[in-house]
Each structure stands twice: as C-alpha cells, then as structure tokens.
PDB file of N, CA and C in Angstrom:
ATOM      1  N   SER P   1      52.629 -28.318 -10.875  1.00 88.00           N
ATOM      2  CA  SER P   1      54.169 -28.560 -11.064  1.00 88.00           C
ATOM      3  C   SER P   1      54.725 -29.309 -10.105  1.00 88.00           C
ATOM      4  N   ARG P   2      55.690 -30.042  -9.762  1.00 91.00           N
ATOM      5  CA  ARG P   2      56.192 -30.923  -8.688  1.00 91.00           C
ATOM      6  C   ARG P   2      55.881 -30.177  -7.482  1.00 91.00           C
ATOM      7  N   ASP P   3      56.418 -28.887  -7.506  1.00 89.00           N
ATOM      8  CA  ASP P   3      56.425 -27.897  -6.146  1.00 89.00           C
ATOM      9  C   ASP P   3      54.905 -28.202  -5.457  1.00 89.00           C
ATOM     10  N   GLN P   4      53.883 -27.865  -6.585  1.00 89.00           N
ATOM     11  CA  GLN P   4      52.462 -27.699  -6.058  1.00 89.00           C
ATOM     12  C   GLN P   4      52.102 -29.318  -5.558  1.00 89.00           C
ATOM     13  N   ILE P   5      52.324 -30.342  -5.875  1.00 94.00           N
ATOM     14  CA  ILE P   5      52.038 -31.546  -5.842  1.00 94.00           C
ATOM     15  C   ILE P   5      52.624 -31.921  -4.483  1.00 94.00           C
ATOM     16  N   PHE P   6      53.686 -31.624  -4.257  1.00 91.00           N
ATOM     17  CA  PHE P   6      54.559 -31.676  -3.003  1.00 91.00           C
ATOM     18  C   PHE P   6      53.966 -30.776  -1.887  1.00 91.00           C
ATOM     19  N   ALA P   7      53.641 -29.636  -2.094  1.00 86.00           N
ATOM     20  CA  ALA P   7      52.899 -28.838  -0.879  1.00 86.00           C
ATOM     21  C   ALA P   7      51.615 -29.458  -0.876  1.00 86.00           C
ATOM     22  N   LEU P   8      50.710 -30.033  -1.771  1.00 88.00           N
ATOM     23  CA  LEU P   8      49.625 -30.439  -1.559  1.00 88.00           C
ATOM     24  C   LEU P   8      49.663 -31.799  -0.841  1.00 88.00           C
ATOM     25  N   ARG P   9      50.539 -32.601  -1.168  1.00 92.00           N
ATOM     26  CA  ARG P   9      51.059 -33.761  -0.142  1.00 92.00           C
ATOM     27  C   ARG P   9      51.120 -33.636   1.384  1.00 92.00           C
ATOM     28  N   TRP P  10      52.049 -32.303   1.329  1.00 87.00           N
ATOM     29  CA  TRP P  10      52.286 -32.178   2.562  1.00 87.00           C
ATOM     30  C   TRP P  10      51.325 -31.602   3.442  1.00 87.00           C
ATOM     31  N   MET P  11      50.251 -30.866   2.861  1.00 85.00           N
ATOM     32  CA  MET P  11      49.164 -30.383   3.789  1.00 85.00           C
ATOM     33  C   MET P  11      48.102 -31.248   4.101  1.00 85.00           C
ATOM     34  N   VAL P  12      47.902 -32.520   2.846  1.00 89.00           N
ATOM     35  CA  VAL P  12      47.096 -33.394   3.304  1.00 89.00           C
ATOM     36  C   VAL P  12      47.477 -34.360   4.301  1.00 89.00           C
ATOM     37  N   ILE P  13      48.845 -34.754   4.284  1.00 89.00           N
ATOM     38  CA  ILE P  13      49.636 -35.240   5.629  1.00 89.00           C
ATOM     39  C   ILE P  13      49.235 -34.402   6.988  1.00 89.00           C
ATOM     40  N   GLN P  14      49.644 -32.781   7.109  1.00 83.00           N
ATOM     41  CA  GLN P  14      49.221 -32.179   8.016  1.00 83.00           C
ATOM     42  C   GLN P  14      47.895 -32.411   8.350  1.00 83.00           C
ATOM     43  N   LEU P  15      46.599 -32.487   7.564  1.00 84.00           N
ATOM     44  CA  LEU P  15      45.385 -32.407   7.856  1.00 84.00           C
ATOM     45  C   LEU P  15      45.245 -33.431   8.600  1.00 84.00           C
ATOM     46  N   ILE P  16      45.489 -34.936   8.283  1.00 85.00           N
ATOM     47  CA  ILE P  16      45.481 -35.911   8.840  1.00 85.00           C
ATOM     48  C   ILE P  16      46.040 -35.690   9.992  1.00 85.00           C
ATOM     49  N   LEU P  17      47.228 -35.586  10.216  1.00 82.00           N
ATOM     50  CA  LEU P  17      47.827 -35.530  11.904  1.00 82.00           C
ATOM     51  C   LEU P  17      47.096 -34.356  12.606  1.00 82.00           C
ATOM     52  N   ALA P  18      46.466 -33.689  11.749  1.00 80.00           N
ATOM     53  CA  ALA P  18      45.949 -32.273  12.875  1.00 80.00           C
ATOM     54  C   ALA P  18      44.417 -33.097  13.448  1.00 80.00           C
ATOM     55  N   THR P  19      44.090 -34.424  13.305  1.00 78.00           N
ATOM     56  CA  THR P  19      43.186 -35.254  13.983  1.00 78.00           C
ATOM     57  C   THR P  19      43.565 -35.836  15.122  1.00 78.00           C
ATOM     58  N   ASP P  20      44.727 -36.040  15.223  1.00 79.00           N
ATOM     59  CA  ASP P  20      45.463 -36.516  16.498  1.00 79.00           C
ATOM     60  C   ASP P  20      44.981 -35.338  17.910  1.00 79.00           C
ATOM     61  N   THR P  21      44.527 -36.178  18.828  1.00 75.00           N
ATOM     62  CA  THR P  21      44.247 -35.234  19.847  1.00 75.00           C
ATOM     63  C   THR P  21      45.315 -35.204  21.016  1.00 75.00           C
ATOM     64  N   LYS P  22      46.343 -36.338  20.691  1.00 76.00           N
ATOM     65  CA  LYS P  22      47.450 -35.952  21.855  1.00 76.00           C
ATOM     66  C   LYS P  22      47.948 -34.617  22.153  1.00 76.00           C
ATOM     67  N   PRO P  23      48.515 -34.234  20.912  1.00 78.00           N
ATOM     68  CA  PRO P  23      49.021 -32.602  20.996  1.00 78.00           C
ATOM     69  C   PRO P  23      48.216 -31.253  20.999  1.00 78.00           C
ATOM     70  N   MET P  24      46.887 -31.675  20.863  1.00 80.00           N
ATOM     71  CA  MET P  24      45.886 -30.806  20.882  1.00 80.00           C
ATOM     72  C   MET P  24      46.183 -29.578  21.816  1.00 80.00           C
ATOM     73  N   PHE P  25      46.431 -29.589  22.780  1.00 84.00           N
ATOM     74  CA  PHE P  25      46.721 -28.245  23.524  1.00 84.00           C
ATOM     75  C   PHE P  25      47.935 -27.604  23.296  1.00 84.00           C
ATOM     76  N   GLU P  26      48.977 -28.408  23.029  1.00 85.00           N
ATOM     77  CA  GLU P  26      50.402 -27.914  22.679  1.00 85.00           C
ATOM     78  C   GLU P  26      49.926 -27.090  21.493  1.00 85.00           C
ATOM     79  N   ASP P  27      49.362 -27.691  20.216  1.00 84.00           N
ATOM     80  CA  ASP P  27      48.753 -27.001  19.050  1.00 84.00           C
ATOM     81  C   ASP P  27      48.228 -25.545  19.323  1.00 84.00           C
ATOM     82  N   LEU P  28      47.178 -25.880  20.168  1.00 86.00           N
ATOM     83  CA  LEU P  28      46.515 -24.738  20.370  1.00 86.00           C
ATOM     84  C   LEU P  28      47.195 -23.332  20.790  1.00 86.00           C
ATOM     85  N   ALA P  29      47.978 -23.715  21.801  1.00 89.00           N
ATOM     86  CA  ALA P  29      48.697 -22.553  22.337  1.00 89.00           C
ATOM     87  C   ALA P  29      49.660 -22.198  21.286  1.00 89.00           C
ATOM     88  N   ALA P  30      50.057 -22.816  20.224  1.00 87.00           N
ATOM     89  CA  ALA P  30      50.945 -22.429  19.295  1.00 87.00           C
ATOM     90  C   ALA P  30      50.324 -21.410  18.359  1.00 87.00           C
ATOM     91  N   PHE P  31      49.133 -22.004  18.083  1.00 88.00           N
ATOM     92  CA  PHE P  31      48.011 -21.246  17.234  1.00 88.00           C
ATOM     93  C   PHE P  31      47.798 -19.962  17.891  1.00 88.00           C
ATOM     94  N   ARG P  32      47.283 -20.023  19.245  1.00 91.00           N
ATOM     95  CA  ARG P  32      46.888 -18.630  19.880  1.00 91.00           C
ATOM     96  C   ARG P  32      48.295 -17.637  19.581  1.00 91.00           C
ATOM     97  N   LEU P  33      49.316 -18.305  19.847  1.00 90.00           N
ATOM     98  CA  LEU P  33      50.447 -17.357  19.712  1.00 90.00           C
ATOM     99  C   LEU P  33      50.645 -16.536  18.572  1.00 90.00           C
ATOM    100  N   ARG P  34      50.634 -17.834  17.716  1.00 90.00           N
ATOM    101  CA  ARG P  34      50.790 -16.991  16.004  1.00 90.00           C
ATOM    102  C   ARG P  34      49.945 -16.132  15.709  1.00 90.00           C
ATOM    103  N   VAL P  35      48.625 -16.446  16.049  1.00 89.00           N
ATOM    104  CA  VAL P  35      47.440 -15.551  15.629  1.00 89.00           C
ATOM    105  C   VAL P  35      47.540 -14.058  16.281  1.00 89.00           C
ATOM    106  N   SER P  36      48.257 -14.397  17.356  1.00 91.00           N
ATOM    107  CA  SER P  36      48.286 -12.591  18.166  1.00 91.00           C
ATOM    108  C   SER P  36      49.365 -11.981  17.380  1.00 91.00           C
ATOM    109  N   ASP P  37      50.471 -12.355  16.635  1.00 88.00           N
ATOM    110  CA  ASP P  37      51.083 -11.781  16.073  1.00 88.00           C
ATOM    111  C   ASP P  37      50.658 -10.956  14.648  1.00 88.00           C
ATOM    112  N   VAL P  38      50.901  -9.830  14.774  1.00 90.00           N
ATOM    113  CA  VAL P  38      50.815  -8.631  13.905  1.00 90.00           C
ATOM    114  C   VAL P  38      51.094  -9.213  12.229  1.00 90.00           C
ATOM    115  N   GLY P  39      51.811  -9.995  12.325  1.00 89.00           N
ATOM    116  CA  GLY P  39      52.578 -10.647  10.722  1.00 89.00           C
ATOM    117  C   GLY P  39      51.628 -11.752  10.309  1.00 89.00           C
ATOM    118  N   PHE P  40      50.545 -12.218  11.094  1.00 89.00           N
ATOM    119  CA  PHE P  40      49.841 -13.808  11.160  1.00 89.00           C
ATOM    120  C   PHE P  40      48.782 -13.554   9.669  1.00 89.00           C
ATOM    121  N   ALA P  41      49.414 -14.034   8.686  1.00 90.00           N
ATOM    122  CA  ALA P  41      48.488 -14.129   7.312  1.00 90.00           C
ATOM    123  C   ALA P  41      48.070 -15.395   6.490  1.00 90.00           C
ATOM    124  N   PRO P  42      47.284 -15.599   7.046  1.00 87.00           N
ATOM    125  CA  PRO P  42      47.012 -16.926   6.563  1.00 87.00           C
ATOM    126  C   PRO P  42      46.465 -17.024   5.446  1.00 87.00           C
ATOM    127  N   LEU P  43      45.843 -16.226   4.486  1.00 84.00           N
ATOM    128  CA  LEU P  43      45.611 -16.019   3.429  1.00 84.00           C
ATOM    129  C   LEU P  43      46.768 -15.592   2.262  1.00 84.00           C
ATOM    130  N   VAL P  44      47.917 -15.591   2.866  1.00 85.00           N
ATOM    131  CA  VAL P  44      48.996 -14.822   1.924  1.00 85.00           C
ATOM    132  C   VAL P  44      50.257 -15.827   2.225  1.00 85.00           C
ATOM    133  N   GLU P  45      50.677 -16.475   3.509  1.00 83.00           N
ATOM    134  CA  GLU P  45      52.046 -17.116   4.216  1.00 83.00           C
ATOM    135  C   GLU P  45      51.375 -18.442   4.203  1.00 83.00           C
ATOM    136  N   PHE P  46      52.004 -19.342   3.417  1.00 81.00           N
ATOM    137  CA  PHE P  46      51.716 -20.761   3.561  1.00 81.00           C
ATOM    138  C   PHE P  46      51.687 -21.468   4.638  1.00 81.00           C
ATOM    139  N   PRO P  47      53.010 -21.140   5.582  1.00 83.00           N
ATOM    140  CA  PRO P  47      53.221 -21.567   6.931  1.00 83.00           C
ATOM    141  C   PRO P  47      51.753 -21.250   8.161  1.00 83.00           C
ATOM    142  N   ASP P  48      51.250 -20.169   7.514  1.00 84.00           N
ATOM    143  CA  ASP P  48      49.905 -19.548   8.206  1.00 84.00           C
ATOM    144  C   ASP P  48      48.867 -20.218   7.730  1.00 84.00           C
ATOM    145  N   THR P  49      49.000 -20.346   6.506  1.00 85.00           N
ATOM    146  CA  THR P  49      47.440 -21.114   6.135  1.00 85.00           C
ATOM    147  C   THR P  49      47.509 -22.312   6.531  1.00 85.00           C
ATOM    148  N   ALA P  50      48.776 -23.226   6.444  1.00 84.00           N
ATOM    149  CA  ALA P  50      48.715 -24.487   7.105  1.00 84.00           C
ATOM    150  C   ALA P  50      48.245 -24.612   8.399  1.00 84.00           C
ATOM    151  N   THR P  51      48.794 -23.610   9.284  1.00 86.00           N
ATOM    152  CA  THR P  51      48.522 -23.468  10.745  1.00 86.00           C
ATOM    153  C   THR P  51      46.998 -23.420  10.733  1.00 86.00           C
ATOM    154  N   PHE P  52      46.504 -22.499  10.131  1.00 88.00           N
ATOM    155  CA  PHE P  52      45.358 -22.311  10.375  1.00 88.00           C
ATOM    156  C   PHE P  52      44.108 -23.326   9.858  1.00 88.00           C
ATOM    157  N   VAL P  53      44.275 -23.892   8.520  1.00 86.00           N
ATOM    158  CA  VAL P  53      43.805 -25.287   8.382  1.00 86.00           C
ATOM    159  C   VAL P  53      43.902 -25.982   8.985  1.00 86.00           C
ATOM    160  N   ARG P  54      45.021 -26.507   9.842  1.00 85.00           N
ATOM    161  CA  ARG P  54      44.975 -27.601  10.908  1.00 85.00           C
ATOM    162  C   ARG P  54      44.003 -26.946  12.076  1.00 85.00           C
ATOM    163  N   MET P  55      43.760 -25.941  12.610  1.00 87.00           N
ATOM    164  CA  MET P  55      43.030 -25.655  13.524  1.00 87.00           C
ATOM    165  C   MET P  55      41.257 -25.910  12.899  1.00 87.00           C
ATOM    166  N   LEU P  56      41.105 -25.268  11.753  1.00 88.00           N
ATOM    167  CA  LEU P  56      39.878 -25.750  11.075  1.00 88.00           C
ATOM    168  C   LEU P  56      39.458 -27.246  11.177  1.00 88.00           C
ATOM    169  N   ILE P  57      40.150 -27.924  10.999  1.00 85.00           N
ATOM    170  CA  ILE P  57      40.105 -29.527  10.556  1.00 85.00           C
ATOM    171  C   ILE P  57      39.929 -30.129  12.159  1.00 85.00           C
ATOM    172  N   ARG P  58      40.683 -29.578  13.181  1.00 84.00           N
ATOM    173  CA  ARG P  58      40.489 -29.846  14.435  1.00 84.00           C
ATOM    174  C   ARG P  58      39.173 -29.497  14.919  1.00 84.00           C
ATOM    175  N   ALA P  59      38.985 -28.232  14.842  1.00 85.00           N
ATOM    176  CA  ALA P  59      37.453 -27.949  15.003  1.00 85.00           C
ATOM    177  C   ALA P  59      36.584 -28.764  14.701  1.00 85.00           C
ATOM    178  N   ALA P  60      36.696 -29.001  13.520  1.00 82.00           N
ATOM    179  CA  ALA P  60      35.469 -29.806  12.860  1.00 82.00           C
ATOM    180  C   ALA P  60      35.337 -31.426  13.335  1.00 82.00           C
ATOM    181  N   ASP P  61      36.436 -31.643  13.816  1.00 77.00           N
ATOM    182  CA  ASP P  61      36.929 -33.341  14.153  1.00 77.00           C
ATOM    183  C   ASP P  61      36.025 -33.106  15.512  1.00 77.00           C
ATOM    184  N   VAL P  62      36.212 -32.271  16.633  1.00 78.00           N
ATOM    185  CA  VAL P  62      35.747 -32.445  17.901  1.00 78.00           C
ATOM    186  C   VAL P  62      34.449 -31.652  17.990  1.00 78.00           C
ATOM    187  N   GLY P  63      34.101 -31.012  16.741  1.00 82.00           N
ATOM    188  CA  GLY P  63      32.869 -30.121  17.003  1.00 82.00           C
ATOM    189  C   GLY P  63      31.249 -30.427  16.971  1.00 82.00           C
ATOM    190  N   HIS P  64      31.424 -32.004  16.548  1.00 80.00           N
ATOM    191  CA  HIS P  64      29.980 -32.662  16.522  1.00 80.00           C
ATOM    192  C   HIS P  64      29.268 -32.693  17.969  1.00 80.00           C
ATOM    193  N   GLY P  65      30.157 -32.475  19.056  1.00 81.00           N
ATOM    194  CA  GLY P  65      29.527 -32.485  20.304  1.00 81.00           C
ATOM    195  C   GLY P  65      28.562 -31.054  20.687  1.00 81.00           C
ATOM    196  N   ALA P  66      28.678 -30.123  19.857  1.00 86.00           N
ATOM    197  CA  ALA P  66      27.825 -29.198  19.937  1.00 86.00           C
ATOM    198  C   ALA P  66      26.553 -29.099  19.001  1.00 86.00           C
ATOM    199  N   LYS P  67      26.434 -30.264  18.075  1.00 87.00           N
ATOM    200  CA  LYS P  67      25.431 -30.388  17.366  1.00 87.00           C
ATOM    201  C   LYS P  67      24.176 -31.090  18.344  1.00 87.00           C
ATOM    202  N   PRO P  68      23.095 -30.904  17.635  1.00 93.00           N
ATOM    203  CA  PRO P  68      21.841 -31.656  18.292  1.00 93.00           C
ATOM    204  C   PRO P  68      22.055 -33.028  18.749  1.00 93.00           C
ATOM    205  N   TRP P  69      21.566 -33.511  19.731  1.00 94.00           N
ATOM    206  CA  TRP P  69      21.995 -34.584  20.544  1.00 94.00           C
ATOM    207  C   TRP P  69      21.805 -35.930  19.666  1.00 94.00           C
ATOM    208  N   ASP P  70      21.038 -36.255  18.876  1.00 93.00           N
ATOM    209  CA  ASP P  70      20.691 -37.670  17.754  1.00 93.00           C
ATOM    210  C   ASP P  70      22.130 -36.995  16.832  1.00 93.00           C
ATOM    211  N   LEU P  71      22.426 -36.276  15.927  1.00 91.00           N
ATOM    212  CA  LEU P  71      23.691 -36.055  15.082  1.00 91.00           C
ATOM    213  C   LEU P  71      24.457 -36.469  16.261  1.00 91.00           C
ATOM    214  N   HIS P  72      24.905 -35.742  17.081  1.00 90.00           N
ATOM    215  CA  HIS P  72      26.267 -36.125  17.879  1.00 90.00           C
ATOM    216  C   HIS P  72      26.112 -37.342  18.320  1.00 90.00           C
ATOM    217  N   GLU P  73      25.335 -38.114  18.818  1.00 92.00           N
ATOM    218  CA  GLU P  73      25.484 -39.604  19.119  1.00 92.00           C
ATOM    219  C   GLU P  73      25.485 -40.258  17.711  1.00 92.00           C
ATOM    220  N   ASP P  74      24.934 -39.911  16.812  1.00 92.00           N
ATOM    221  CA  ASP P  74      25.161 -41.050  15.508  1.00 92.00           C
ATOM    222  C   ASP P  74      26.743 -40.945  15.080  1.00 92.00           C
ATOM    223  N   TRP P  75      27.188 -39.748  15.068  1.00 87.00           N
ATOM    224  CA  TRP P  75      28.637 -39.564  14.694  1.00 87.00           C
ATOM    225  C   TRP P  75      29.769 -40.278  16.081  1.00 87.00           C
ATOM    226  N   SER P  76      29.035 -40.021  17.080  1.00 89.00           N
ATOM    227  CA  SER P  76      29.862 -40.767  18.423  1.00 89.00           C
ATOM    228  C   SER P  76      30.120 -42.214  18.112  1.00 89.00           C
ATOM    229  N   ASN P  77      28.898 -42.973  17.561  1.00 93.00           N
ATOM    230  CA  ASN P  77      28.844 -44.215  17.397  1.00 93.00           C
ATOM    231  C   ASN P  77      29.824 -44.617  16.192  1.00 93.00           C
ATOM    232  N   ARG P  78      29.584 -43.820  15.048  1.00 92.00           N
ATOM    233  CA  ARG P  78      30.447 -43.961  13.712  1.00 92.00           C
ATOM    234  C   ARG P  78      31.929 -44.045  14.307  1.00 92.00           C
ATOM    235  N   ILE P  79      32.286 -43.213  15.026  1.00 87.00           N
ATOM    236  CA  ILE P  79      33.877 -43.036  15.206  1.00 87.00           C
ATOM    237  C   ILE P  79      34.277 -44.060  16.073  1.00 87.00           C
ATOM    238  N   THR P  80      33.199 -44.577  16.927  1.00 92.00           N
ATOM    239  CA  THR P  80      33.703 -45.658  17.786  1.00 92.00           C
ATOM    240  C   THR P  80      33.801 -47.206  16.943  1.00 92.00           C
ATOM    241  N   MET P  81      32.969 -46.970  15.972  1.00 95.00           N
ATOM    242  CA  MET P  81      33.134 -48.586  14.928  1.00 95.00           C
ATOM    243  C   MET P  81      34.488 -48.445  14.295  1.00 95.00           C
ATOM    244  N   GLU P  82      34.592 -46.854  13.721  1.00 93.00           N
ATOM    245  CA  GLU P  82      35.795 -46.988  13.401  1.00 93.00           C
ATOM    246  C   GLU P  82      37.043 -47.300  13.960  1.00 93.00           C
ATOM    247  N   PHE P  83      37.185 -46.799  15.314  1.00 92.00           N
ATOM    248  CA  PHE P  83      38.135 -46.785  16.248  1.00 92.00           C
ATOM    249  C   PHE P  83      38.264 -48.649  16.441  1.00 92.00           C
ATOM    250  N   HIS P  84      37.115 -49.321  16.326  1.00 95.00           N
ATOM    251  CA  HIS P  84      37.037 -50.917  16.945  1.00 95.00           C
ATOM    252  C   HIS P  84      37.469 -51.416  15.732  1.00 95.00           C
ATOM    253  N   ALA P  85      37.506 -50.778  14.192  1.00 95.00           N
ATOM    254  CA  ALA P  85      37.622 -51.667  13.256  1.00 95.00           C
ATOM    255  C   ALA P  85      39.224 -51.538  13.280  1.00 95.00           C
ATOM    256  N   GLN P  86      39.680 -50.166  13.581  1.00 93.00           N
ATOM    257  CA  GLN P  86      41.147 -50.120  13.456  1.00 93.00           C
ATOM    258  C   GLN P  86      41.636 -51.142  14.552  1.00 93.00           C
ATOM    259  N   GLY P  87      41.241 -51.158  15.738  1.00 93.00           N
ATOM    260  CA  GLY P  87      41.491 -51.896  16.748  1.00 93.00           C
ATOM    261  C   GLY P  87      41.746 -53.694  16.471  1.00 93.00           C
ATOM    262  N   ASP P  88      40.576 -53.882  15.712  1.00 95.00           N
ATOM    263  CA  ASP P  88      40.559 -55.430  15.173  1.00 95.00           C
ATOM    264  C   ASP P  88      41.639 -55.522  13.983  1.00 95.00           C
ATOM    265  N   GLU P  89      41.619 -54.621  12.981  1.00 94.00           N
ATOM    266  CA  GLU P  89      42.739 -54.796  12.242  1.00 94.00           C
ATOM    267  C   GLU P  89      44.377 -54.876  12.805  1.00 94.00           C
ATOM    268  N   GLU P  90      44.438 -53.824  13.707  1.00 95.00           N
ATOM    269  CA  GLU P  90      45.836 -54.089  14.780  1.00 95.00           C
ATOM    270  C   GLU P  90      45.891 -55.577  15.153  1.00 95.00           C
ATOM    271  N   THR P  91      45.030 -55.858  15.730  1.00 95.00           N
ATOM    272  CA  THR P  91      45.134 -56.954  16.440  1.00 95.00           C
ATOM    273  C   THR P  91      45.466 -58.231  15.651  1.00 95.00           C
ATOM    274  N   ALA P  92      44.876 -58.210  14.273  1.00 95.00           N
ATOM    275  CA  ALA P  92      44.901 -59.257  13.127  1.00 95.00           C
ATOM    276  C   ALA P  92      46.350 -59.366  12.749  1.00 95.00           C
ATOM    277  N   LEU P  93      46.872 -58.136  12.865  1.00 95.00           N
ATOM    278  CA  LEU P  93      48.404 -57.831  12.182  1.00 95.00           C
ATOM    279  C   LEU P  93      49.381 -57.914  13.383  1.00 95.00           C
ATOM    280  N   GLY P  94      49.028 -58.260  14.944  1.00 94.00           N
ATOM    281  CA  GLY P  94      49.818 -58.489  15.565  1.00 94.00           C
ATOM    282  C   GLY P  94      50.154 -57.269  16.453  1.00 94.00           C
ATOM    283  N   LEU P  95      49.943 -55.942  15.999  1.00 94.00           N
ATOM    284  CA  LEU P  95      50.427 -55.000  16.123  1.00 94.00           C
ATOM    285  C   LEU P  95      49.697 -54.503  17.712  1.00 94.00           C
ATOM    286  N   PRO P  96      50.541 -53.714  18.286  1.00 93.00           N
ATOM    287  CA  PRO P  96      49.719 -53.101  19.642  1.00 93.00           C
ATOM    288  C   PRO P  96      48.475 -51.981  19.303  1.00 93.00           C
ATOM    289  N   ILE P  97      47.538 -52.505  20.153  1.00 92.00           N
ATOM    290  CA  ILE P  97      46.267 -51.850  19.453  1.00 92.00           C
ATOM    291  C   ILE P  97      46.217 -50.448  20.632  1.00 92.00           C
ATOM    292  N   SER P  98      45.649 -49.331  19.418  1.00 88.00           N
ATOM    293  CA  SER P  98      45.896 -48.134  19.536  1.00 88.00           C
ATOM    294  C   SER P  98      44.918 -47.494  20.757  1.00 88.00           C
ATOM    295  N   PRO P  99      45.232 -46.407  21.346  1.00 83.00           N
ATOM    296  CA  PRO P  99      44.368 -45.991  22.125  1.00 83.00           C
ATOM    297  C   PRO P  99      42.815 -45.868  21.795  1.00 83.00           C
ATOM    298  N   MET P 100      41.992 -46.200  22.392  1.00 85.00           N
ATOM    299  CA  MET P 100      40.404 -45.931  22.263  1.00 85.00           C
ATOM    300  C   MET P 100      40.033 -47.015  21.227  1.00 85.00           C
ATOM    301  N   CYS P 101      40.949 -47.969  20.628  1.00 89.00           N
ATOM    302  CA  CYS P 101      40.679 -48.541  19.518  1.00 89.00           C
ATOM    303  C   CYS P 101      40.346 -50.025  20.191  1.00 89.00           C
ATOM    304  N   ASP P 102      40.640 -50.375  21.585  1.00 88.00           N
ATOM    305  CA  ASP P 102      40.420 -51.837  21.721  1.00 88.00           C
ATOM    306  C   ASP P 102      38.968 -51.543  22.169  1.00 88.00           C
ATOM    307  N   ARG P 103      38.398 -52.956  21.841  1.00 85.00           N
ATOM    308  CA  ARG P 103      36.906 -53.258  22.453  1.00 85.00           C
ATOM    309  C   ARG P 103      36.748 -53.702  23.601  1.00 85.00           C
TER     310      ARG P 103
END
C-alpha cells in the first residue's frame, strides 16, 4: 500500500542518517532513556522499531573495530577510500569538503 511504501522510504532514510556519527551520543542517550521505559516495544510500536533498528545499524557501522585486525584494517581502508572519493566528488562540484573526506 501507499502507507507501507512511505513507511519503508522513511525507514531507509532513517537508517542512512543513523550512520552519521555527529549525533551519536545524543542518540545513544535518547535510546537508553527509551529502552528503560516499561512501554518500550520494538516488535510492536513502529517508533520503537525505528529507534531499535537505528541503534543496530549504528552498532554495525562502528563495530568493525572489534573484529580481527586484518578484517578491521581492510574495512577501515575501504571506508577511507569511500570518504576520499566523496571528497573528490565534492571538490569537482565546487562544494565544501565534508569532514574526514579531504585527502
């Protein structure tokens, strides 16, 4: 249905935004507060589902540091290359270079 498509689109956008590290501590504090509420129901309530899934994505995004060194190093190099490619594209478009994206 149209509502399901809208909800899915909204969730995908939220998951992409969840990879932004700038509001990480603020989001973590809000998550801890919500989880401590007896009414927290991530399998039933859509807002709670969204909050829970954002935290899962964030954990997956930063969790590679807990992997064996060679795997962690590989993924760190990959993200560095991705950031630099983004910075190169921003430079080519005459845009300000995002943090960590400048060579």
